[in-house]
Coordinates of C-alpha atoms in Angstrom, one line a residue:
R1 CA 150.9 -117.5 73.9
Q2 CA 146.9 -118.5 73.4
R3 CA 144.5 -116.2 72.2
Q4 CA 140.8 -116.6 73.1
M5 CA 137.6 -116.0 70.9
C6 CA 134.7 -114.6 71.9
I7 CA 131.3 -115.0 69.5
R8 CA 128.3 -113.2 69.4
D9 CA 124.4 -113.3 68.8
S10 CA 121.5 -111.5 69.3
L11 CA 117.8 -112.8 69.1
T12 CA 114.6 -110.0 67.6
T13 CA 111.7 -110.9 69.8
V14 CA 108.7 -109.9 67.9
A15 CA 105.3 -109.3 68.7
E16 CA 102.8 -111.3 67.1
Q17 CA 99.8 -109.0 65.8
L18 CA 96.3 -109.8 66.8
S19 CA 92.9 -108.2 66.2
G20 CA 89.6 -108.1 68.5
L21 CA 86.6 -106.1 68.5
A22 CA 83.5 -105.1 71.4
L23 CA 80.4 -104.1 70.2
A24 CA 77.4 -101.9 72.6
I25 CA 74.8 -101.4 72.1
T26 CA 72.7 -98.4 73.6
D27 CA 69.1 -99.2 72.4
S28 CA 69.1 -102.6 70.3
A29 CA 64.7 -101.6 70.2
E30 CA 63.3 -98.6 68.7
S31 CA 60.4 -97.7 66.6
A32 CA 59.2 -95.0 63.8
L33 CA 56.2 -94.1 61.9
P34 CA 56.5 -95.5 58.2
G35 CA 59.2 -93.5 56.0
E36 CA 60.7 -92.0 59.3
T37 CA 63.9 -93.3 60.8
A38 CA 65.1 -95.7 63.9
S39 CA 68.5 -94.3 65.0
Y40 CA 70.7 -96.7 67.3
S41 CA 73.5 -95.9 68.6
L42 CA 76.6 -98.3 68.5
T43 CA 80.0 -98.3 69.8
V44 CA 82.7 -100.9 69.0
T45 CA 86.4 -101.0 71.1
N46 CA 89.5 -102.0 68.9
M47 CA 90.6 -105.2 71.5
G48 CA 93.2 -105.8 69.6
N49 CA 97.2 -104.4 69.8
S50 CA 97.2 -102.5 66.0
D51 CA 95.6 -99.8 64.9
D52 CA 92.6 -101.0 63.2
N53 CA 90.0 -100.2 60.2
I54 CA 86.4 -101.4 60.7
A55 CA 84.3 -102.2 58.2
V56 CA 80.2 -102.1 58.9
N57 CA 77.8 -104.4 57.0
L58 CA 74.0 -104.4 57.7
A59 CA 71.9 -106.7 56.3
G60 CA 67.7 -106.5 57.0
E61 CA 64.5 -105.3 54.9
W62 CA 64.2 -102.2 55.5
S63 CA 66.7 -99.4 54.3
A64 CA 69.6 -99.0 57.0
S65 CA 72.6 -96.8 56.5
S66 CA 75.6 -96.3 60.0
D67 CA 78.5 -94.1 59.5
V68 CA 82.0 -94.8 58.7
I69 CA 84.6 -96.3 61.5
G70 CA 88.2 -96.3 62.3
P71 CA 90.6 -96.1 62.2
L72 CA 91.1 -97.4 65.9
S73 CA 93.8 -97.3 68.1
P74 CA 94.6 -100.5 70.1
G75 CA 92.1 -100.0 73.0
Q76 CA 90.2 -96.7 71.4
S77 CA 86.4 -96.7 70.9
Q78 CA 83.8 -94.9 68.5
T79 CA 80.1 -94.5 68.6
F80 CA 78.8 -94.5 65.8
N81 CA 75.1 -94.3 64.4
V82 CA 72.9 -96.5 62.7
N83 CA 69.5 -95.6 60.7
V84 CA 67.1 -97.8 59.6
E85 CA 64.2 -96.3 57.4
V86 CA 60.7 -97.7 58.2
D87 CA 59.5 -98.8 54.8
S88 CA 56.4 -96.6 53.8
T89 CA 54.0 -99.7 53.1
A90 CA 54.9 -101.5 56.5
P91 CA 51.6 -101.5 58.4
G92 CA 51.3 -100.8 62.0
G93 CA 53.4 -103.2 64.0
S94 CA 55.1 -105.0 61.7
I95 CA 58.5 -105.4 62.4
D96 CA 62.3 -105.5 60.7
T97 CA 65.7 -107.1 61.9
T98 CA 68.7 -105.7 61.4
L99 CA 72.1 -107.6 61.5
V100 CA 74.9 -105.3 62.0
T101 CA 78.4 -106.9 61.4
V102 CA 81.7 -105.0 62.5
T103 CA 84.9 -106.8 60.8
S104 CA 88.6 -106.5 61.4
Q105 CA 89.9 -105.0 58.1
V106 CA 93.9 -106.3 60.0
D107 CA 92.4 -110.2 60.4
P108 CA 88.7 -110.6 58.5
T109 CA 88.1 -113.3 60.4
V110 CA 88.0 -111.4 63.5
S111 CA 84.0 -109.9 63.8
T112 CA 81.2 -109.1 65.6
T113 CA 77.6 -108.7 65.1
A114 CA 74.5 -107.1 66.9
Q115 CA 70.5 -107.4 66.7
L116 CA 68.4 -104.1 66.1
V117 CA 65.0 -104.7 66.1
T118 CA 62.7 -101.4 64.4
T119 CA 58.8 -101.9 64.4
A120 CA 56.9 -99.8 62.3
E121 CA 54.4 -97.4 64.5
Q122 CA 50.8 -97.2 64.4
Q123 CA 49.4 -94.4 61.6
I124 CA 46.1 -93.0 62.1
G125 CA 44.3 -91.4 59.1
L126 CA 41.4 -91.4 57.2
S127 CA 39.0 -88.9 54.4
L128 CA 35.8 -89.0 55.2
T129 CA 33.7 -87.2 51.5
A130 CA 29.6 -87.3 50.7
A131 CA 28.8 -87.4 47.4
E132 CA 26.7 -84.2 47.9
S133 CA 26.9 -82.7 51.0
R134 CA 24.1 -79.8 50.2
M135 CA 20.4 -81.2 49.9
E136 CA 16.9 -80.4 49.4
G137 CA 13.9 -82.2 51.7
K138 CA 10.0 -81.0 51.8
P139 CA 8.6 -81.4 54.7
G140 CA 7.6 -84.7 55.1
E141 CA 10.6 -85.9 53.4
T142 CA 13.9 -88.8 53.8
I143 CA 16.7 -87.4 53.1
G144 CA 19.8 -89.8 52.3
Y145 CA 23.6 -88.5 52.2
E146 CA 26.6 -91.2 51.0
L147 CA 29.7 -91.5 52.5
T148 CA 32.7 -92.6 51.5
V149 CA 35.8 -93.1 54.9
A150 CA 39.2 -94.0 53.4
N151 CA 41.5 -95.6 55.5
L152 CA 45.1 -94.2 54.8
G153 CA 46.8 -95.9 58.3
N154 CA 48.6 -98.7 58.1
T155 CA 46.2 -100.4 60.3
V156 CA 43.1 -102.5 59.5
E157 CA 40.7 -99.9 61.3
T158 CA 37.2 -99.9 62.7
F159 CA 35.9 -96.5 62.8
R160 CA 32.7 -95.0 64.9
M161 CA 30.6 -92.4 63.8
D162 CA 29.0 -89.6 65.4
I163 CA 25.9 -87.7 64.5
D164 CA 25.0 -84.0 65.3
S165 CA 22.0 -83.4 64.1
L166 CA 18.8 -81.5 65.2
W167 CA 16.9 -83.1 62.3
K168 CA 18.2 -86.6 63.5
L169 CA 20.5 -87.5 61.3
E170 CA 20.8 -91.5 61.4
G171 CA 23.4 -93.6 60.2
P172 CA 26.0 -96.8 61.1
V173 CA 27.6 -96.6 64.4
D174 CA 31.0 -98.5 63.4
I175 CA 32.1 -98.6 59.7
G176 CA 34.5 -100.7 58.9
P177 CA 37.1 -103.0 59.3
I178 CA 38.6 -101.0 56.3
E179 CA 42.2 -102.4 55.7
P180 CA 44.8 -100.2 55.1
A181 CA 44.7 -98.2 51.7
G182 CA 41.4 -99.5 51.4
S183 CA 37.8 -97.3 51.6
D184 CA 33.7 -98.1 52.6
T185 CA 30.2 -95.9 51.5
F186 CA 28.1 -95.6 53.8
S187 CA 24.8 -94.0 53.9
V188 CA 23.3 -91.7 56.7
S189 CA 19.6 -90.4 56.2
G190 CA 17.0 -88.3 58.0
M191 CA 13.8 -86.6 57.2
V192 CA 13.1 -82.9 57.3
P193 CA 10.3 -82.9 59.9
A194 CA 6.3 -81.8 59.0
G195 CA 6.0 -78.2 59.4
T196 CA 9.1 -77.1 58.5
S197 CA 9.4 -73.8 56.5
A198 CA 10.6 -73.2 53.0
G199 CA 14.2 -72.3 53.5
I200 CA 14.9 -73.7 56.8
E201 CA 18.4 -75.0 57.0
E202 CA 19.5 -77.7 59.8
V203 CA 23.3 -77.9 59.3
A204 CA 24.1 -82.4 60.8
T205 CA 28.2 -83.2 61.3
V206 CA 29.2 -86.0 61.2
T207 CA 32.6 -87.4 63.1
I208 CA 34.1 -90.3 62.7
Y209 CA 36.6 -91.8 65.8
S210 CA 39.8 -93.9 65.4
G211 CA 39.4 -95.1 69.7
E212 CA 38.2 -92.0 71.7
S213 CA 40.3 -89.2 68.8
A214 CA 38.0 -88.0 66.4
V215 CA 40.1 -87.7 63.0
A216 CA 37.7 -85.6 60.9
N217 CA 34.2 -84.8 60.1
I218 CA 31.7 -83.4 57.3
E219 CA 28.9 -81.0 57.8
L220 CA 25.7 -82.0 55.8
V221 CA 23.2 -79.1 55.3
T222 CA 19.8 -80.2 54.7
V223 CA 17.2 -77.0 53.5
A224 CA 13.5 -77.4 53.5
A225 CA 12.1 -77.4 49.9
Q226 CA 9.0 -74.9 48.7
A227 CA 5.9 -77.7 49.0
P228 CA 2.8 -75.8 47.5
A229 CA -0.7 -76.5 48.5
I230 CA -4.0 -75.1 48.4
A231 CA -7.4 -75.6 49.2
C232 CA -10.7 -73.4 48.3
A233 CA -13.9 -73.2 50.0
P234 CA -16.3 -74.1 49.8
M235 CA -15.5 -76.5 46.9
E236 CA -19.2 -76.4 45.3
Q237 CA -21.7 -73.7 44.8
S238 CA -25.0 -72.8 43.1
S239 CA -27.1 -69.6 41.8
F240 CA -29.3 -68.4 39.3
G241 CA -29.5 -65.8 37.0
L242 CA -31.8 -63.8 34.4
P243 CA -30.5 -63.8 31.0
N244 CA -28.1 -61.5 30.5
T245 CA -26.8 -61.0 33.7
D246 CA -23.5 -62.0 35.4
V247 CA -23.7 -64.6 38.5
V248 CA -20.5 -63.6 40.2
Y249 CA -19.1 -66.0 43.4
S250 CA -16.7 -65.5 46.1
I251 CA -14.0 -67.9 47.1
T252 CA -11.6 -68.5 49.7
V253 CA -8.4 -69.5 49.1
V254 CA -5.3 -71.2 51.6
N255 CA -1.8 -71.2 51.3
Q256 CA -1.1 -74.3 52.8
G257 CA 2.1 -74.4 51.7
N258 CA 4.5 -73.9 54.1
G259 CA 6.1 -70.9 51.4
P260 CA 4.9 -68.0 49.9
D261 CA 3.2 -68.6 46.7
V262 CA 0.8 -66.7 44.3
I263 CA -2.4 -68.4 43.8
E264 CA -3.8 -68.0 39.8
V265 CA -7.4 -68.6 38.6
A266 CA -8.9 -69.8 35.3
T267 CA -12.4 -70.9 34.8
D268 CA -13.9 -73.9 32.7
G269 CA -17.1 -74.1 31.1
I270 CA -20.3 -74.0 28.5
W271 CA -21.0 -70.2 29.6
A272 CA -18.4 -67.7 29.4
A273 CA -17.2 -66.8 33.0
T274 CA -14.7 -64.6 33.7
A275 CA -12.1 -64.5 36.8
L276 CA -12.4 -60.8 38.9
T277 CA -9.2 -62.1 40.5
A278 CA -7.4 -63.4 38.0
E279 CA -4.6 -64.2 40.7
T280 CA -4.1 -63.6 44.2
S281 CA -1.4 -61.5 46.0
L282 CA 1.8 -63.0 46.8
L283 CA -0.3 -65.1 50.3
E284 CA 2.4 -66.2 53.0
A285 CA 2.3 -69.8 54.3
G286 CA -1.1 -70.5 55.9
E287 CA -2.8 -67.4 54.8
S288 CA -5.9 -66.8 52.8
T289 CA -8.0 -64.5 51.0
E290 CA -11.4 -63.9 48.4
V291 CA -11.2 -64.3 44.4
E292 CA -14.3 -63.3 43.2
V293 CA -15.8 -65.3 39.4
A294 CA -18.8 -64.0 37.3
V295 CA -20.8 -66.6 34.7
S296 CA -23.1 -64.9 32.5
V297 CA -26.2 -66.2 32.1
P298 CA -26.4 -66.6 28.0
A299 CA -29.9 -64.4 26.8
E300 CA -30.4 -67.3 23.8
S301 CA -30.9 -70.2 26.6
V302 CA -34.6 -71.6 26.5
G303 CA -35.9 -73.0 29.7
N304 CA -34.3 -73.3 32.9
G305 CA -31.1 -74.3 31.5
T306 CA -27.5 -75.2 34.1
D307 CA -23.8 -74.9 33.1
T308 CA -21.1 -76.6 35.3
T309 CA -17.9 -73.8 36.1
T310 CA -15.3 -75.3 36.8
V311 CA -13.1 -72.9 38.8
T312 CA -9.2 -74.3 39.3
L313 CA -6.7 -72.6 41.9
R314 CA -2.9 -72.9 40.4
S315 CA -0.1 -72.7 42.6
R316 CA 2.6 -70.4 40.9
V317 CA 5.5 -72.2 42.6
D318 CA 4.7 -75.3 41.0
A319 CA 1.8 -75.6 38.1
N320 CA 1.0 -79.4 39.4
V321 CA -0.2 -78.0 42.9
T322 CA -3.9 -76.9 42.3
D323 CA -7.4 -77.5 44.1
H324 CA -10.6 -77.4 42.3
A325 CA -14.0 -75.4 42.7
R326 CA -17.3 -75.8 41.0
L327 CA -20.0 -73.2 40.2
K328 CA -23.4 -74.7 39.1
T329 CA -25.8 -71.7 37.5
G330 CA -29.0 -72.0 36.4
Q331 CA -30.8 -69.9 34.2
L332 CA -34.1 -67.7 35.4
H333 CA -36.8 -66.9 33.1
A334 CA -38.2 -63.4 33.5
V335 CA -41.9 -64.1 33.2
Y336 CA -44.3 -61.0 31.4
M337 CA -47.9 -60.9 32.7
P338 CA -50.2 -58.7 30.8
T339 CA -51.8 -55.6 32.9
I340 CA -56.2 -55.9 31.8
I341 CA -57.3 -52.3 32.5
K342 CA -61.4 -52.7 33.0

């Protein structure tokens, strides 16, 4: 009998490990203010046939970070965020491109990329300061203020200025162009109106605009300073008197300043003279009063001697403000006629 033998062989087929990635972006362009963050949403899908951990690499000028991805099963997707921080010194309108690369850890030769374009938004900001925000000036005087605008934004800017002022302060309409972190100093000026009473204040508002938007303002206070002025009448007088007698003169004094004042009276001459009114009462602006001065005719004078007395009227508010009257006094002789009795 012949025996038959059967030989069996088994074959094992192993599926080859394949890697693949797909990357999708919701929006590839965003913007943010300097120092703030633009966020992007991306979705990565494992297109391979095995579990995979995904590495993320970010390359750009500005700082960026992302979520951790994986592990992902075959066909599984994960949405992750990439945050790009706009550089704090970035000029408005500047752009940075972040290259996002996702790489398979099963097969590092497998990767895909996306570009994220981030724009620095325009940032408007300024400071407005005055060397002095309160000044005094006499009526008819021109007062000037020195102002400085500093550009705190991230864009070269030309600002527009508007002044609300009853006393008509004026200055340049356009300020700039000013570079970011730069500044410009300029002047606004105006005249205190003639006839303005002392102590009257005018508040002017200076407003700086960027485009149509008011960005900053400052108030400038101008105070009408007292401007003393004196007038007297008559400015010259003359009279005569007997020896050892007084000749009294009356002078009208007017306060022509823009505020209250007291007028002091002083005399100067060879013959003795006395200001019977050493000072006036408080005179309001435009008010007048009478003062008297007595000139003493000396006894020892011989002949028709004369003397001129200078009367000085002086403002108590400002001793440099004066007016003068001149009094010319002559000496009379007493003529004695003998009496003849027959």
